[in-house]
Structures are given as structure tokens and as C-alpha cells.
Short mmCIF file of C-alpha atoms in Angstrom, two decimals:
data_model
loop_
_atom_site.label_atom_id
_atom_site.label_comp_id
_atom_site.label_asym_id
_atom_site.label_seq_id
_atom_site.Cartn_x
_atom_site.Cartn_y
_atom_site.Cartn_z
CA MET A 1 -0.33 -0.48 0.24
CA ARG A 2 1.13 2.98 -1.13
CA PRO A 3 0.65 5.97 0.60
CA PRO A 4 -1.06 9.30 -1.50
CA GLY A 5 1.11 11.69 -2.86
CA THR A 6 0.00 14.97 -3.59
CA GLY A 7 -2.61 17.37 -2.49
CA LEU A 8 -4.56 17.14 -5.86
CA GLU A 9 -4.35 13.33 -5.02
CA ARG A 10 -6.24 14.38 -1.66
CA ALA A 11 -8.92 16.61 -3.27
CA SER A 12 -9.65 13.17 -5.70
CA TYR A 13 -10.74 12.17 -2.06
CA LEU A 14 -12.69 14.39 -0.75
CA LEU A 15 -15.01 14.68 -4.47
CA PHE A 16 -15.23 10.52 -3.27
CA PHE A 17 -16.43 10.99 -0.77
CA ALA A 18 -18.34 14.04 -1.58
CA LEU A 19 -19.73 11.93 -4.22
CA LEU A 20 -21.08 9.12 -1.78
CA VAL A 21 -22.81 11.76 0.35
CA ALA A 22 -25.14 13.51 -2.53
CA VAL A 23 -25.16 10.05 -4.38
CA ARG A 24 -26.89 8.26 -1.73
CA LEU A 25 -30.16 10.44 -1.61
CA PRO A 26 -30.22 12.01 -4.96
CA ARG A 27 -33.06 13.11 -4.70
CA VAL A 28 -32.21 16.12 -2.88
CA PHE A 29 -30.29 17.91 -5.25
CA LEU A 30 -32.58 16.44 -8.54
CA GLU A 31 -36.12 18.19 -7.08
CA GLY A 32 -34.46 20.35 -3.66
CA ARG A 33 -36.31 19.95 -0.68
CA PHE A 34 -35.42 21.50 3.34
CA TRP A 35 -35.87 18.65 6.48
CA ALA A 36 -38.37 19.03 9.18
CA GLU A 37 -37.07 21.77 10.84
CA GLU A 38 -34.06 23.04 8.45
CA GLY A 39 -37.52 24.36 6.59
CA ARG A 40 -39.77 24.83 9.70
CA VAL A 41 -37.71 26.92 11.84
CA HIS A 42 -35.11 28.13 10.64
CA PHE A 43 -36.19 29.09 7.33
CA GLU A 44 -38.69 30.38 7.76
CA ASN A 45 -37.14 32.68 11.48
CA ALA A 46 -34.44 34.06 8.26
CA TRP A 47 -37.58 34.74 7.00
CA ASN A 48 -39.57 36.09 9.34
CA MET A 49 -36.93 37.65 12.16
CA PRO A 50 -34.30 40.08 11.35
CA TRP A 51 -30.96 38.41 10.62
CA LEU A 52 -29.52 38.36 14.57
CA ASP A 53 -32.36 37.41 15.90
CA ALA A 54 -32.37 34.64 13.68
CA LEU A 55 -28.73 33.69 13.63
CA LEU A 56 -28.71 33.80 17.21
CA PHE A 57 -31.91 31.26 18.10
CA SER A 58 -32.50 29.04 20.58
CA TYR A 59 -33.98 25.79 19.51
CA ALA A 60 -34.53 22.67 21.88
CA GLY A 61 -33.50 24.38 24.79
CA TYR A 62 -29.79 24.80 22.38
CA LEU A 63 -27.80 27.07 19.46
CA ASN A 64 -27.55 25.27 16.93
CA LEU A 65 -25.47 27.90 14.37
CA THR A 66 -25.05 26.18 11.40
CA ALA A 67 -28.68 25.63 10.75
CA ASN A 68 -29.27 29.27 11.79
CA ALA A 69 -26.92 30.06 8.80
CA ALA A 70 -27.46 28.04 6.74
CA GLY A 71 -31.91 29.26 7.11
CA LEU A 72 -30.33 33.26 6.87
CA LEU A 73 -27.87 32.60 3.93
CA ALA A 74 -30.91 30.47 1.55
CA ARG A 75 -33.42 32.71 2.56
CA TYR A 76 -30.82 36.31 1.44
CA LEU A 77 -28.74 34.56 -1.52
CA PRO A 78 -30.58 32.89 -4.25
CA PRO A 79 -34.61 33.32 -5.54
CA LEU A 80 -37.35 31.31 -3.61
CA TRP A 81 -36.50 28.46 -6.16
CA ALA A 82 -33.37 28.10 -5.85
CA ALA A 83 -33.26 28.72 -1.66
CA PRO A 84 -32.88 25.43 -0.68
CA TYR A 85 -29.99 23.51 -2.57
CA VAL A 86 -27.90 26.67 -0.13
CA SER A 87 -28.78 25.03 2.88
CA THR A 88 -27.78 21.49 1.57
CA GLY A 89 -25.46 23.35 -0.14
CA LEU A 90 -23.86 24.63 3.45
CA ALA A 91 -24.95 20.82 4.90
CA LEU A 92 -22.19 19.25 2.33
CA ILE A 93 -19.67 21.16 2.82
CA ILE A 94 -19.87 20.67 6.90
CA GLN A 95 -21.32 16.88 6.28
CA CYS A 96 -17.87 16.88 4.57
CA LEU A 97 -15.21 17.69 7.38
CA PRO A 98 -14.72 14.37 8.97
CA ALA A 99 -13.32 13.45 4.94
CA VAL A 100 -10.86 16.99 5.81
CA LEU A 101 -9.73 15.92 9.29
CA ILE A 102 -9.31 11.75 7.88
CA LEU A 103 -7.36 13.50 5.25
CA THR A 104 -5.46 15.88 6.42
CA SER A 105 -3.54 13.19 9.31
CA ARG A 106 -0.49 12.37 9.33
CA LEU A 107 -0.54 9.58 11.46
CA ASP A 108 2.00 6.72 9.17
CA TRP A 109 -1.00 3.85 9.07
CA LEU A 110 -4.13 6.00 7.72
CA ARG A 111 -1.94 7.08 5.24
CA HIS A 112 -1.72 4.40 2.52
CA ARG A 113 -4.32 5.16 -0.24
CA ALA A 114 -6.71 0.48 1.36
CA VAL A 115 -6.68 2.50 4.55
CA LEU A 116 -7.51 5.96 3.44
CA VAL A 117 -9.50 4.80 0.64
CA ALA A 118 -11.62 2.40 3.61
CA ALA A 119 -11.82 4.76 6.60
CA LEU A 120 -13.82 7.50 4.23
CA LEU A 121 -15.93 4.39 3.09
CA LEU A 122 -17.27 3.86 7.39
CA ILE A 123 -17.65 7.98 7.25
CA ALA A 124 -19.84 7.81 4.14
CA THR A 125 -21.77 4.73 4.35
CA PRO A 126 -23.15 3.39 7.24
CA PRO A 127 -26.92 1.80 7.19
CA HIS A 128 -29.89 3.49 8.22
CA SER A 129 -27.61 6.64 7.94
CA GLU A 130 -30.03 8.59 5.18
CA GLU A 131 -31.47 10.99 7.91
CA VAL A 132 -28.61 12.54 8.93
CA TRP A 133 -27.39 13.76 5.50
CA LEU A 134 -28.24 16.55 3.34
CA ASN A 135 -29.50 18.88 5.74
CA SER A 136 -28.48 21.55 7.36
CA VAL A 137 -30.13 20.47 11.01
CA CYS A 138 -27.79 16.80 11.54
CA SER A 139 -24.67 18.24 9.87
CA GLN A 140 -24.63 18.03 14.15
CA TYR A 141 -24.03 15.14 14.27
CA HIS A 142 -20.98 15.10 11.59
CA LEU A 143 -19.42 17.97 13.58
CA THR A 144 -20.15 15.82 16.68
CA LEU A 145 -17.94 13.10 15.08
CA SER A 146 -15.01 15.76 13.45
CA ALA A 147 -14.35 16.44 17.40
CA GLY A 148 -14.20 12.64 18.40
CA LEU A 149 -11.65 13.33 15.57
CA ILE A 150 -10.07 16.16 16.83
CA LEU A 151 -9.63 14.53 19.58
CA ALA A 152 -8.78 11.33 18.89
CA LEU A 153 -6.07 12.71 15.75
CA GLU A 154 -2.53 13.78 16.97
CA SER A 155 -2.36 17.64 17.53
CA ARG A 156 -1.99 19.42 14.41
CA GLY A 157 -0.18 23.28 14.44
CA GLY A 158 -0.32 25.43 11.55
CA LEU A 159 -3.47 25.87 9.08
CA VAL A 160 -4.70 22.17 9.35
CA GLY A 161 -4.52 23.96 13.68
CA VAL A 162 -6.24 26.50 12.94
CA LEU A 163 -8.38 24.65 10.96
CA ARG A 164 -9.01 22.10 13.64
CA LEU A 165 -10.02 24.99 16.28
CA ALA A 166 -12.96 26.32 13.86
CA VAL A 167 -14.56 22.54 13.99
CA LEU A 168 -13.99 22.53 17.25
CA LEU A 169 -15.85 25.76 18.31
CA LEU A 170 -18.60 25.51 15.74
CA ALA A 171 -19.45 22.23 16.26
CA THR A 172 -19.78 23.47 20.64
CA LEU A 173 -22.02 26.03 19.03
CA SER A 174 -24.39 24.37 17.13
CA ALA A 175 -24.26 20.29 18.51
CA PRO A 176 -25.02 19.58 21.76
CA MET A 177 -23.82 15.96 21.55
CA SER A 178 -20.45 17.14 20.92
CA TRP A 179 -20.24 18.23 24.94
CA VAL A 180 -19.14 15.32 26.23
CA LEU A 181 -15.91 14.74 24.86
CA ALA A 182 -14.83 17.70 27.12
CA PRO A 183 -13.29 15.79 29.59
CA LEU A 184 -11.58 13.42 27.15
CA PHE A 185 -9.99 16.40 25.44
CA ALA A 186 -9.08 17.46 29.31
CA LEU A 187 -7.68 14.19 30.28
CA ARG A 188 -5.44 14.23 26.63
CA ALA A 189 -3.94 17.73 27.44
CA VAL A 190 -3.31 16.49 30.91
CA LEU A 191 -2.01 13.46 29.32
CA GLU A 192 0.11 15.20 26.59
CA ARG A 193 0.71 18.83 28.01
CA THR A 194 1.42 20.19 24.74
CA GLY A 195 -0.01 23.58 22.81
CA PRO A 196 -1.86 22.00 20.80
CA ARG A 197 -3.89 20.01 23.50
CA PHE A 198 -4.62 22.66 25.45
CA ARG A 199 -6.07 25.01 23.21
CA GLN A 200 -8.52 22.55 22.01
CA LEU A 201 -9.21 22.54 25.83
CA LEU A 202 -10.06 25.79 25.62
CA VAL A 203 -11.75 26.73 22.73
CA MET A 204 -13.81 23.53 23.93
CA ALA A 205 -14.27 25.17 27.10
CA LEU A 206 -15.65 28.64 26.00
CA GLY A 207 -18.14 26.76 23.20
CA VAL A 208 -19.76 24.99 25.69
CA ALA A 209 -19.66 28.04 28.30
CA ILE A 210 -21.44 30.31 25.88
CA GLN A 211 -24.07 27.82 25.36
CA LEU A 212 -24.54 27.25 28.54
CA ILE A 213 -24.56 30.08 30.11
CA TRP A 214 -26.51 32.51 26.90
CA PHE A 215 -28.59 29.44 25.16
CA PHE A 216 -29.23 26.31 27.21
CA ALA A 217 -32.20 25.45 28.49
CA PRO A 218 -33.78 22.42 29.79
CA ILE A 219 -37.60 21.55 27.72
CA PRO A 220 -40.61 19.39 28.05
CA GLY A 221 -39.53 15.75 26.06
CA ARG A 222 -36.25 15.91 27.04
CA GLU A 223 -35.12 14.08 30.09
CA VAL A 224 -31.50 13.26 30.51
CA GLY A 225 -30.62 9.58 31.76
CA ILE A 226 -31.70 5.78 30.99
CA SER A 227 -31.85 2.77 32.98
CA PRO A 228 -27.92 0.64 32.43
CA ALA A 229 -30.66 -2.00 31.23
CA LEU A 230 -31.83 0.54 27.99
CA LEU A 231 -28.93 2.02 27.00
CA GLY A 232 -27.57 -1.10 26.72
CA ALA A 233 -30.15 -2.84 24.58
CA ILE A 234 -29.75 0.60 22.61
CA ALA A 235 -26.39 -0.08 21.79
CA LEU A 236 -26.22 -3.36 20.73
CA ALA A 237 -29.47 -3.02 18.34
CA LYS A 238 -28.08 0.76 17.62
CA GLN A 239 -24.12 -0.23 18.09
CA VAL A 240 -23.73 -4.20 16.68
CA ILE A 241 -26.61 -5.12 15.35
CA ILE A 242 -26.96 -2.19 12.80
CA PRO A 243 -23.53 -2.67 11.20
CA LEU A 244 -22.88 -6.24 11.45
CA VAL A 245 -26.65 -7.58 10.08
CA PRO A 246 -27.25 -6.71 5.96
CA ASN A 247 -30.73 -5.21 6.71
CA PRO A 248 -33.29 -6.80 6.71
CA LEU A 249 -32.02 -9.11 8.72
CA ASP A 250 -31.15 -7.16 11.56
CA SER A 251 -34.73 -5.48 12.04
CA LYS A 252 -35.66 -9.08 12.42
CA LEU A 253 -32.95 -9.83 15.14
CA ILE A 254 -33.95 -5.42 16.82
CA GLY A 255 -37.30 -6.82 17.01
CA LEU A 256 -36.82 -10.57 18.98
CA PHE A 257 -35.69 -8.59 22.40
CA ALA A 258 -37.16 -4.58 21.28
CA ARG A 259 -40.21 -5.44 22.77
CA ASP A 260 -38.87 -6.77 26.49
CA PHE A 261 -38.52 -2.79 26.67
CA SER A 262 -39.67 0.15 28.07
CA MET A 263 -37.97 3.28 29.85
CA ALA A 264 -38.52 0.89 32.64
CA GLY A 265 -35.79 -0.90 31.44
CA GLY A 266 -35.89 -4.55 31.09
CA PRO A 267 -33.22 -8.02 30.92
CA LEU A 268 -29.47 -7.78 31.63
CA TRP A 269 -28.46 -9.98 28.72
CA PRO A 270 -27.79 -7.50 26.44
CA LEU A 271 -25.79 -4.34 28.29
CA ALA A 272 -23.76 -7.90 29.11
CA VAL A 273 -23.52 -8.59 25.43
CA VAL A 274 -22.36 -4.60 25.22
CA ALA A 275 -20.04 -3.56 27.62
CA GLY A 276 -18.48 -7.32 26.65
CA LEU A 277 -17.90 -6.14 23.50
CA PHE A 278 -16.44 -3.46 24.48
CA ALA A 279 -14.39 -4.55 27.04
CA PHE A 280 -13.01 -6.95 24.36
CA LEU A 281 -12.11 -3.46 21.91
CA ALA A 282 -11.13 -1.33 25.30
CA TRP A 283 -8.29 -4.75 25.43
CA GLY A 284 -6.72 -4.67 21.92
CA ALA A 285 -6.98 -1.16 22.58
CA LEU A 286 -5.34 -0.39 25.75
CA ARG A 287 -2.16 -2.63 24.22
CA LEU A 288 -1.65 0.57 21.63
CA PRO A 289 -1.83 2.72 24.54
CA LYS A 290 -0.74 5.74 22.98
CA GLU A 291 -2.42 5.28 19.15
CA VAL A 292 -5.55 7.27 17.88
CA PRO A 293 -8.15 3.84 18.67
CA LEU A 294 -8.06 3.75 22.96
CA TRP A 295 -8.94 7.59 21.58
CA PHE A 296 -11.70 6.86 19.51
CA LEU A 297 -13.64 4.33 21.87
CA LEU A 298 -14.05 6.32 23.95
CA ALA A 299 -14.82 8.95 21.78
CA GLY A 300 -17.36 6.48 20.33
CA GLY A 301 -18.45 5.07 23.90
CA ILE A 302 -19.46 8.84 25.68
CA ILE A 303 -21.39 10.21 22.77
CA ALA A 304 -23.42 6.91 22.82
CA THR A 305 -23.85 6.84 26.07
CA GLY A 306 -24.75 10.64 26.30
CA ALA A 307 -26.67 10.84 22.82
CA TYR A 308 -29.37 7.74 24.38
CA ALA A 309 -29.60 9.06 27.85
CA GLY A 310 -30.27 13.24 26.77
CA SER A 311 -32.37 11.36 23.24
CA LEU A 312 -35.95 13.26 22.91
CA GLY A 313 -38.57 11.44 23.70
CA ASN A 314 -39.21 7.77 24.80
CA LYS A 315 -35.91 6.57 24.43
CA ALA A 316 -37.21 2.51 24.10
CA ASP A 317 -38.33 4.05 20.61
CA LEU A 318 -35.27 4.24 20.20
CA LEU A 319 -34.95 0.69 19.38
CA ALA A 320 -37.34 0.24 16.18
CA VAL A 321 -34.15 -0.10 13.04
CA LEU A 322 -35.70 2.82 11.60
CA SER A 323 -35.88 5.04 14.78
CA GLY A 324 -33.14 7.86 16.23
CA ASN A 325 -30.15 7.28 13.70
CA ARG A 326 -29.26 9.52 14.60
CA TYR A 327 -27.81 9.23 17.31
CA ALA A 328 -25.81 6.37 16.73
CA PHE A 329 -24.24 7.80 13.78
CA GLY A 330 -21.19 9.84 15.58
CA PRO A 331 -20.35 6.79 17.31
CA GLN A 332 -20.89 3.81 14.56
CA VAL A 333 -18.11 5.99 12.44
CA LEU A 334 -15.80 5.74 15.51
CA PHE A 335 -16.23 2.66 16.55
CA GLY A 336 -15.59 1.79 12.94
CA LEU A 337 -12.27 3.51 12.92
CA THR A 338 -11.25 1.62 16.00
CA VAL A 339 -11.60 -1.62 14.27
CA LEU A 340 -9.52 -0.29 11.63
CA GLY A 341 -6.60 1.56 13.88
CA LEU A 342 -5.90 -2.00 15.72
CA ALA A 343 -6.47 -3.73 11.78
CA MET A 344 -3.35 -1.51 10.92
CA LEU A 345 -1.44 -1.73 14.59
CA LEU A 346 -1.89 -5.07 15.98
CA ARG A 347 0.08 -7.74 15.29
CA GLY A 348 -0.28 -11.50 14.85
CA LYS A 349 -4.13 -12.97 14.71
CA ALA A 350 -6.05 -10.37 16.58
CA ARG A 351 -4.56 -8.34 12.81
CA LEU A 352 -6.43 -11.01 10.67
CA TRP A 353 -9.86 -10.73 12.76
CA ALA A 354 -9.84 -6.61 13.09
CA ARG A 355 -9.04 -6.79 9.02
CA ALA A 356 -11.79 -9.26 9.08
CA VAL A 357 -14.42 -6.81 11.03
CA VAL A 358 -13.64 -4.05 8.32
CA VAL A 359 -14.83 -5.53 5.55
CA TRP A 360 -17.73 -7.39 7.07
CA LEU A 361 -18.35 -3.41 8.11
CA LEU A 362 -17.74 -2.14 4.78
CA ALA A 363 -20.10 -4.83 3.22
CA VAL A 364 -22.68 -4.20 5.20
CA GLY A 365 -22.56 -0.51 4.90
CA MET A 366 -22.16 -1.09 1.23
CA TRP A 367 -24.74 -3.27 0.58
CA GLY A 368 -27.46 -0.67 2.40
CA TYR A 369 -26.34 2.09 0.33
CA PHE A 370 -26.43 0.30 -3.13
CA ALA A 371 -29.57 -1.73 -2.35
CA PHE A 372 -31.53 1.42 -0.45
CA ALA A 373 -29.97 4.61 -2.19
CA GLY A 374 -32.58 7.09 -2.35
CA SER A 375 -35.45 4.98 -0.91
CA GLY A 376 -37.24 6.70 0.54
CA GLN A 377 -37.11 4.35 3.29
CA VAL A 378 -36.21 6.83 5.85
CA GLN A 379 -36.80 10.40 3.74
CA ASN A 380 -39.76 11.67 1.27
CA GLY A 381 -41.37 14.67 0.75
CA PRO A 382 -42.66 16.95 -3.09
CA ALA A 383 -39.78 19.02 -5.17
CA TRP A 384 -39.60 22.47 -3.83
CA ARG A 385 -40.09 24.06 -7.11
CA PRO A 386 -43.73 23.35 -7.81
CA GLU A 387 -43.97 24.25 -4.39
CA ALA A 388 -42.29 27.39 -4.34
CA GLN A 389 -43.66 27.88 -7.64
CA LYS A 390 -47.41 27.55 -5.68
CA TRP A 391 -47.12 30.09 -2.92
CA GLU A 392 -45.46 32.43 -5.94
CA GLN A 393 -48.95 32.59 -7.05
CA ASP A 394 -50.57 32.51 -3.29
CA HIS A 395 -49.01 33.58 -0.01
CA ASN A 396 -51.09 32.43 1.39
CA TYR A 397 -50.36 28.79 0.53
CA VAL A 398 -48.71 26.50 2.80
CA ILE A 399 -45.64 25.14 1.17
CA LYS A 400 -44.84 21.32 1.56
CA ILE A 401 -41.44 20.22 3.00
CA TRP A 402 -39.83 17.07 3.83
CA PRO A 403 -40.27 14.43 5.14
CA TYR A 404 -44.38 14.84 4.55
CA GLY A 405 -46.12 16.15 6.94
CA TRP A 406 -44.41 18.99 7.25
CA LYS A 407 -45.41 22.29 5.70
CA MET A 408 -43.48 25.77 6.31
CA HIS A 409 -44.81 28.98 6.35
CA LEU A 410 -43.62 32.24 4.54
CA PRO A 411 -45.60 35.74 4.96
CA PRO A 412 -45.89 37.89 1.88
CA LYS A 413 -42.05 39.98 2.36
CA GLN A 414 -39.83 41.33 0.38
CA ARG A 415 -37.17 39.80 -0.85
#
């Protein structure tokens, strides 16, 4: 395996990644769409509010700066018929950040062409992740993943270091799931005692402080906390079965035990299985305590725990195969990268087993990608331009957006 040479070659990998994302949901670009709160909240706010109020609007108890900015850009830059393309374009840029972080790493084992491609595929093809792609609202989950990658990857100075600090600040101001990584950033800064790590911790602390002081507020329906038994069942479904079992067998397996759980909990055996698998990965990662797989693993574990404990609504509903996969996306990628790192850094039979798991993860992900890309299983709705034309003809018309059942109210206003 040879390392990639020029910046142009790395740019081609980034283009490959962006195309994978775009082709997964072709109707988004062919027809245009605002997705749920992307239109109903953030674009509507940009349409109706002064721009600064819309930029700093706190929704669902926290500031999502990325979604607010996307709504404003879509409101002021293009004509109405093209507005969703601006929001979608910004989302695509944000969602390419994890790929940029991987491609700018100087880790020796990540510089091989085949390994780079595998890492990019692990990011782009997690099963049942259609909800998180190509919309600005769910870009927060990619920013959370980016924060986890920055924690795990080697520290950098220069332009790459500045980019990482900017991504961390944007993550904390857009993605509350990223906040749970702050203790790990503190731990890594203390262990390494380097300027880049302390700067990362400072930026992380600044962003979290801004959110907690000025924007954060508890909301009905978001109860923080979860029974250990239910947490184990959700983790087994989202982080083990879905990545490892091809669709539709994954939903059948999850269905075998999902009915046994409620908010109060359930049997403990899924928790024991998940704990055993995590301990097995930790055993492999601790054989390389100074390498990145350990930090990938810790980041994935703390994000998954925080996400499921703080999720909206009835947490037992997450046991449905298509429910709440946005919460699972970042941990799924980080656990996959953990195994990829072990496959490159371990020796002997452990390396062979890790490589076999990586190949299987890629096979399951690509099966789901090609079999169900653009199928509308999770996301579907009306084409944007006909809806915009109806509004142009009658400003009392209520615009329908994705998914079906969501609507957007735009009073007449000079653009």
C-alpha cells in the first residue's frame, strides 16, 4: 500500500466522498428539499426575523449555529426556487469535514491509499444513516463526529491546527452531543501537556460555556437519564446489530428483544453483551495506549451514552430500526475507525481478526448503500420548485416540505 502523494490526489478522495454522499439521496439535488426543522424553524425564522435574532435563535434548548446560518444564507442569497440548494450545499460542506480531518492527518497508518479509502467509506456508508445527510439540521451530528476525530488524531499546528480549532468551536455552538467530549479533551491535554491540546481544550470550554450561559434551557420531552438495561439494549441494536447485520435481517434480530424493554428497563443480557464487546475492543486498544484507537473508542462510547441518555421522547422507541439513527451515527463511525486502527497497528491473529471485521463492516455498509440509496425509506417529500411556484402564485399557500406532513408558512415579504 502506497501513501497518497499530492494535494490533488487528496482532493480527489474528498470529491469521491462528496459524490458518495450526494448519490445516496439523489432526489435532494434533483428536486430540492428543506428537511423538517430546516424549513419549518430555521428558514422560517430567517424569513420572519431580523438576521441577528435568527442567527442566535435557540431551538430545542440550545443554539444550532450551523442550521441558523444555513437558513439565513438560503433566505438572502438565492431566489426562493433555489433556496434549499444553498442550505443543502452548506450542509454538504460541513458533512465533508470528517473526511477533511482524516485526509489531513499525518498518522503513518492512515496515509496508505487503501486505508484512507476504507476510513472514508466507514464515514460515508453507515447503514440506515440517511437522516443525517444533506440537511443543515443534522449537520450537528457530523460536527460531533469531527470533534471526536480531532480528539483522537495527532495534534497539529499551522493551518490544519487552526481548522481544527474552528471546527471545535462550531461543533460546540451547534451540537450539544459534542459537549460530552470535554472531559476527554481535558484528560488528553493533561496527559500530553502540549500547546495544541490545551488550545483545543480552551476552545471546547469556551463554546460549551457560551451555550450553557446564554442559550441552554431544559425542554419538555428531553429527560436526561436512562436505565442501564435499556441503554444496553439500544447500544446492542444501534452499535452492534445495525453495523454488522445486513438489512432486513437487522430489524428482525432487533425485533426479537425490543418488545421486552420500556423506559423502566428490561433484561440485562444486552447490556452484558455490549459491555463484553466494548471490553474486548478496549483490551485491543489498551495494547496500544499511545495510539488513536483508544481515543476513537472512548469518544464513541461517551457520545453514544450521552446521546441515548439525552435523546428526545420515549427512549425505548430507539429500539425501532429506523428510529433515532442520528444519535448512533457518530459512535458507529468512531467504533468502525477503532477497529480499522487496530487492524493496522496490532500484530498476529488479532490483526487478521480486526481486518476481517473491517471488511465485513464495509460490506454491510455498501450493501445498504447500493440496495437502499435514494429509496425513500427514511426521507421523502414533495419536490421544492412546484411548491415554491404555488406560493409565488398565492402567498397564502402553505408550502409542503420533507418529510410528508411537514409544512412551512411564509408570509408575503420583499426579498
